[in-house]
Short mmCIF file of C-alpha atoms and ligand atoms in Angstrom, two decimals:
data_model
loop_
_atom_site.label_atom_id
_atom_site.label_comp_id
_atom_site.label_asym_id
_atom_site.label_seq_id
_atom_site.Cartn_x
_atom_site.Cartn_y
_atom_site.Cartn_z
CA MET O 18 24.70 79.14 9.62
CA LYS O 19 25.09 79.76 13.59
CA ARG O 20 24.02 83.12 14.41
CA ARG O 21 25.38 85.07 17.20
CA TYR O 22 24.12 84.25 20.44
CA CYS O 23 21.78 86.54 22.58
CA ILE O 24 21.53 86.17 26.08
CA ALA O 25 18.28 87.63 27.64
CA GLY O 26 17.44 88.22 31.11
CA ASN O 27 13.69 89.26 32.35
CA TRP O 28 13.66 90.16 35.78
CA LYS O 29 10.32 89.87 36.26
CA MET O 30 9.04 91.19 39.13
CA ASN O 31 12.30 91.56 40.97
CA PRO O 32 14.46 92.56 42.56
CA PRO O 33 12.36 93.88 45.36
CA GLY O 34 13.00 97.32 46.35
CA ALA O 35 15.74 99.13 44.46
CA ALA O 36 17.72 97.95 41.25
CA GLY O 37 20.37 99.77 41.30
CA GLY O 38 22.83 97.04 43.18
CA LEU O 39 21.89 94.47 40.73
CA LEU O 40 22.65 96.50 37.83
CA LEU O 41 25.72 98.08 39.12
CA GLU O 42 26.91 93.88 39.96
CA MET O 43 25.95 93.05 35.85
CA ARG O 44 27.99 96.04 34.33
CA GLU O 45 30.49 95.01 36.61
CA LYS O 46 30.72 90.89 35.97
CA LEU O 47 29.10 90.99 32.25
CA ASP O 48 31.61 93.67 30.55
CA GLU O 49 34.48 90.68 29.62
CA ILE O 50 31.91 88.72 27.88
CA THR O 51 32.91 89.84 24.05
CA ALA O 52 31.40 87.51 21.60
CA VAL O 53 27.26 87.01 22.66
CA ASP O 54 24.87 89.91 22.69
CA LEU O 55 23.47 90.20 26.20
CA ILE O 56 20.14 92.01 27.45
CA ILE O 57 18.53 93.13 30.86
CA CYS O 58 15.07 93.56 30.91
CA PRO O 59 14.43 94.92 34.52
CA PRO O 60 11.52 96.18 35.51
CA PHE O 61 9.38 99.83 34.31
CA THR O 62 10.86 101.79 37.13
CA ALA O 63 14.95 100.01 36.82
CA LEU O 64 14.83 100.98 32.72
CA ASP O 65 15.96 105.05 33.62
CA ASN O 66 18.86 103.96 35.62
CA ALA O 67 20.35 100.90 33.53
CA ARG O 68 20.04 103.16 30.44
CA GLN O 69 22.95 105.89 32.44
CA LEU O 70 24.01 102.49 33.81
CA PHE O 71 24.99 101.05 31.24
CA GLN O 72 26.14 103.69 28.20
CA ASN O 73 29.13 102.57 26.86
CA PHE O 74 28.60 99.04 28.19
CA ARG O 75 27.88 95.91 26.39
CA ILE O 76 24.32 95.09 27.90
CA THR O 77 21.90 96.34 26.56
CA ILE O 78 18.18 97.49 27.81
CA GLY O 79 15.14 95.93 27.07
CA ALA O 80 11.31 96.39 28.67
CA GLN O 81 8.92 93.79 29.47
CA ASN O 82 5.86 94.88 27.96
CA LEU O 83 4.02 97.71 26.46
CA PHE O 84 0.48 99.18 25.76
CA TRP O 85 -0.19 99.62 22.07
CA GLU O 86 -1.34 103.16 22.20
CA ASP O 87 0.98 106.11 22.24
CA LYS O 88 -0.92 108.05 24.65
CA GLY O 89 -4.11 109.34 26.40
CA ALA O 90 -6.28 108.04 29.82
CA TYR O 91 -4.66 104.89 30.08
CA THR O 92 -4.05 105.11 33.73
CA GLY O 93 -1.03 102.78 34.57
CA GLU O 94 0.53 102.45 30.97
CA ILE O 95 3.14 102.50 29.31
CA SER O 96 3.18 103.58 25.31
CA ALA O 97 6.37 102.19 23.04
CA SER O 98 7.17 105.85 22.65
CA MET O 99 7.83 106.26 26.02
CA LEU O 100 10.28 103.39 26.42
CA SER O 101 12.32 104.93 23.28
CA ALA O 102 12.92 108.21 24.43
CA ILE O 103 14.63 106.71 27.48
CA GLY O 104 16.54 105.12 25.17
CA VAL O 105 15.33 101.42 25.73
CA GLU O 106 15.95 99.30 23.01
CA TYR O 107 14.27 95.90 23.07
CA VAL O 108 11.17 95.15 24.25
CA ILE O 109 9.57 91.69 25.52
CA ILE O 110 5.70 90.76 24.03
CA GLY O 111 3.46 88.23 24.95
CA HIS O 112 5.21 86.84 27.86
CA SER O 113 2.84 83.79 28.82
CA GLU O 114 2.58 85.56 32.37
CA ARG O 115 1.01 88.08 31.01
CA ARG O 116 -0.73 85.95 28.55
CA GLN O 117 -2.03 84.00 31.68
CA TYR O 118 -2.69 87.24 34.29
CA PHE O 119 -2.71 89.32 32.31
CA ASP O 120 -5.42 88.45 29.24
CA ASP O 121 -3.30 89.05 26.27
CA THR O 122 -4.45 87.44 23.76
CA ASP O 123 -3.09 86.94 20.28
CA GLU O 124 -5.05 89.75 19.41
CA THR O 125 -3.36 92.46 21.34
CA VAL O 126 -0.20 90.92 21.24
CA ASN O 127 -0.29 91.38 17.69
CA LYS O 128 -1.39 95.51 18.56
CA ARG O 129 1.66 95.40 21.03
CA MET O 130 4.29 94.50 18.27
CA LYS O 131 2.97 96.94 15.66
CA ALA O 132 3.64 99.46 18.05
CA ALA O 133 6.49 98.69 19.62
CA LEU O 134 8.15 98.69 15.83
CA LYS O 135 6.64 101.79 14.76
CA ALA O 136 8.31 103.33 17.63
CA GLY O 137 11.44 101.76 16.58
CA LEU O 138 11.53 98.82 19.43
CA LYS O 139 13.10 95.42 18.91
CA PRO O 140 10.16 93.22 19.41
CA ILE O 141 11.11 90.14 21.80
CA LEU O 142 7.86 88.32 20.84
CA CYS O 143 7.32 85.05 23.28
CA LEU O 144 5.34 82.49 22.74
CA GLY O 145 5.00 78.57 23.75
CA GLU O 146 2.56 75.57 24.89
CA THR O 147 0.86 74.80 28.23
CA GLU O 148 1.39 71.71 29.46
CA SER O 149 -1.62 70.28 28.90
CA GLU O 150 -1.05 71.13 25.28
CA ARG O 151 1.53 69.64 25.06
CA GLU O 152 0.43 66.36 26.72
CA ASP O 153 -2.51 66.55 24.01
CA GLY O 154 0.06 66.63 21.29
CA ILE O 155 -0.94 70.11 19.87
CA THR O 156 2.32 72.20 20.24
CA PHE O 157 2.64 72.63 16.94
CA GLU O 158 -0.61 73.70 16.52
CA VAL O 159 -0.35 76.52 19.44
CA VAL O 160 2.67 77.44 18.82
CA ARG O 161 1.76 77.96 14.65
CA LYS O 162 -1.19 80.56 15.52
CA GLN O 163 0.59 82.21 18.68
CA PHE O 164 3.08 83.05 15.61
CA ARG O 165 0.39 83.69 12.83
CA GLY O 166 -1.80 85.77 15.44
CA ALA O 167 1.19 87.59 16.66
CA LEU O 168 2.49 88.84 13.13
CA GLU O 169 -0.74 89.64 11.29
CA GLY O 170 -0.12 92.70 9.01
CA ILE O 171 2.90 93.20 9.97
CA GLU O 172 5.53 93.02 6.71
CA ILE O 173 9.06 91.19 6.30
CA LYS O 174 10.51 95.28 6.48
CA GLU O 175 9.26 96.61 9.71
CA LEU O 176 10.84 93.44 11.12
CA LYS O 177 14.80 94.91 12.06
CA ASP O 178 16.28 93.30 14.63
CA PHE O 179 13.52 91.35 15.78
CA MET O 180 13.72 87.78 18.22
CA ILE O 181 11.38 84.99 18.70
CA ALA O 182 11.52 83.63 22.40
CA TYR O 183 10.04 80.10 22.08
CA GLU O 184 8.86 79.84 25.75
CA PRO O 185 6.78 76.01 26.76
CA VAL O 186 4.56 77.34 29.46
CA TRP O 187 5.45 74.22 32.07
CA ALA O 188 8.72 74.91 31.59
CA ILE O 189 9.13 78.94 32.84
CA GLY O 190 9.85 78.97 36.50
CA THR O 191 8.96 75.19 37.45
CA GLY O 192 12.57 73.71 36.88
CA LYS O 193 12.21 71.82 34.28
CA THR O 194 13.31 72.20 31.33
CA ALA O 195 12.77 71.34 27.65
CA LYS O 196 15.07 68.83 26.27
CA PRO O 197 17.27 70.05 23.96
CA ALA O 198 15.51 67.77 21.09
CA ASP O 199 12.54 68.79 22.11
CA ALA O 200 13.18 72.66 21.55
CA GLN O 201 15.06 72.47 18.60
CA GLU O 202 11.94 70.48 16.69
CA VAL O 203 10.12 73.98 17.70
CA HIS O 204 12.05 76.45 16.89
CA GLU O 205 12.86 74.30 13.48
CA LEU O 206 9.21 74.74 13.09
CA LEU O 207 9.34 78.68 13.90
CA ARG O 208 11.82 79.03 11.55
CA LYS O 209 10.45 77.52 8.84
CA LEU O 210 7.20 79.90 9.71
CA LEU O 211 9.15 82.71 8.96
CA ALA O 212 9.85 81.33 6.05
CA GLU O 213 6.80 81.13 4.44
CA LYS O 214 5.61 83.93 6.25
CA TYR O 215 8.72 85.97 4.82
CA THR O 216 11.78 84.65 3.49
CA PHE O 217 14.46 82.04 3.85
CA GLU O 218 16.98 84.66 4.13
CA PHE O 219 14.77 86.06 6.99
CA SER O 220 14.73 83.28 8.62
CA GLU O 221 17.77 82.12 8.73
CA SER O 222 18.65 85.70 9.91
CA THR O 223 16.39 86.02 12.86
CA ARG O 224 17.16 84.68 16.28
CA ILE O 225 14.82 83.00 18.01
CA LEU O 226 15.71 82.36 21.98
CA TYR O 227 14.06 79.28 24.36
CA GLY O 228 13.38 80.56 27.62
CA GLY O 229 11.95 78.16 30.42
CA SER O 230 14.45 77.44 33.55
CA VAL O 231 17.74 78.08 31.82
CA LYS O 232 20.66 77.59 34.25
CA PRO O 233 23.82 77.38 33.57
CA ASP O 234 24.01 72.92 33.83
CA ASN O 235 21.78 73.27 30.94
CA ALA O 236 22.11 76.00 28.41
CA GLU O 237 25.32 74.99 26.77
CA GLY O 238 22.83 71.67 25.58
CA LEU O 239 20.33 73.99 24.67
CA PHE O 240 22.56 76.23 22.71
CA ARG O 241 24.24 73.23 20.50
CA GLN O 242 21.11 72.57 18.97
CA PRO O 243 21.18 74.69 15.46
CA ASP O 244 17.81 76.84 15.60
CA ILE O 245 18.58 78.15 19.20
CA ASP O 246 20.32 81.25 19.37
CA GLY O 247 20.25 82.03 22.78
CA ALA O 248 18.10 82.27 26.06
CA LEU O 249 15.73 84.60 27.74
CA ILE O 250 16.33 84.02 31.26
CA GLY O 251 14.20 84.63 34.25
CA GLY O 252 15.23 83.58 37.59
CA ALA O 253 18.87 82.84 36.77
CA SER O 254 19.13 86.87 35.59
CA LEU O 255 18.93 87.62 39.00
CA SER O 256 22.03 86.56 40.04
CA THR O 257 25.54 88.13 38.08
CA VAL O 258 26.83 84.33 38.20
CA SER O 259 24.51 82.40 37.36
CA PHE O 260 23.95 84.86 34.55
CA ARG O 261 27.13 85.30 33.60
CA GLN O 262 27.71 81.25 33.02
CA ILE O 263 24.83 81.10 30.54
CA ALA O 264 26.48 84.03 28.84
CA GLU O 265 30.06 82.19 29.47
CA ALA O 266 28.52 78.87 27.71
CA ALA O 267 27.38 80.92 24.52
CA GLU O 268 30.76 82.46 24.46
CA PHE O 269 32.47 79.26 24.90
CA LEU O 270 30.21 77.98 21.88
CA THR O 271 31.35 80.85 19.28
CA THR O 272 35.00 80.41 20.56
CA ASN O 273 34.51 76.97 19.81
CA GLU O 274 32.63 76.99 16.44
CA HIS O 275 30.01 75.46 17.35
CA GLU O 276 32.17 71.87 17.46
P1 LIG Z 27 12.55 80.75 34.24
O1 LIG Z 27 11.46 82.44 33.12
O2 LIG Z 27 13.85 81.04 33.35
O3 LIG Z 27 12.61 81.63 35.78
O4 LIG Z 27 12.09 80.33 33.70
C1 LIG Z 27 11.55 82.39 31.27
C2 LIG Z 27 10.94 83.47 31.32
O5 LIG Z 27 10.02 83.74 31.95
O6 LIG Z 27 11.54 84.37 30.13
#
């Protein structure tokens, strides 16, 4: 079974200055893409504007992080209920940059997951191995541990429309993409883990995105893999041209029935 593709853009801390121009361009250039789901995750400061601009359009918005407490004396933090109150639907959780620079651990990722689900947000859970972990041959172990940690104590009934993004750290922002077959191997493992922890049906219907230097010229090869259901895109999501071309690659495969 092939799932509906999802193409998500993670703008990270971009663009500098106001994001309105890029949001408008995205709205204009992406509205004809109908056969795939599109998500844009701009910085917090642009979320409210994005929600207004994308109202009645096909693009859905997501945040890039959240804090697990609902309110209180946590200077600089944003809670799940604050995001859902302004109409945010998705939230990226456990991105490797958060793990690397802001001390996110499996435990804090789990807390963020629980907070997001409680507030009705749909998590995009990121996980993936570093270059040295891949070289040491422990990719599967690392991914398995991150998977278990993030989903500890979370039941299937809480996980509506949840997605996983497999993002090998060595491929993020480096121009080095995982070979489609290597990425597929990890996606297959994740699907097995979902089936083991939850149910086979759930594992089959949950989308697993690939992330790490996805570009228009490598997207189709990745999307052709049976367990790759779309992409989480950093750099190439900041240009309407490349973001659209990647979405078109998914649309092409959808309309050509994955031949
Ligand atoms: P990249 O980033 O496409 O620039 O490699 C992907 C990500 O970090 O989600």
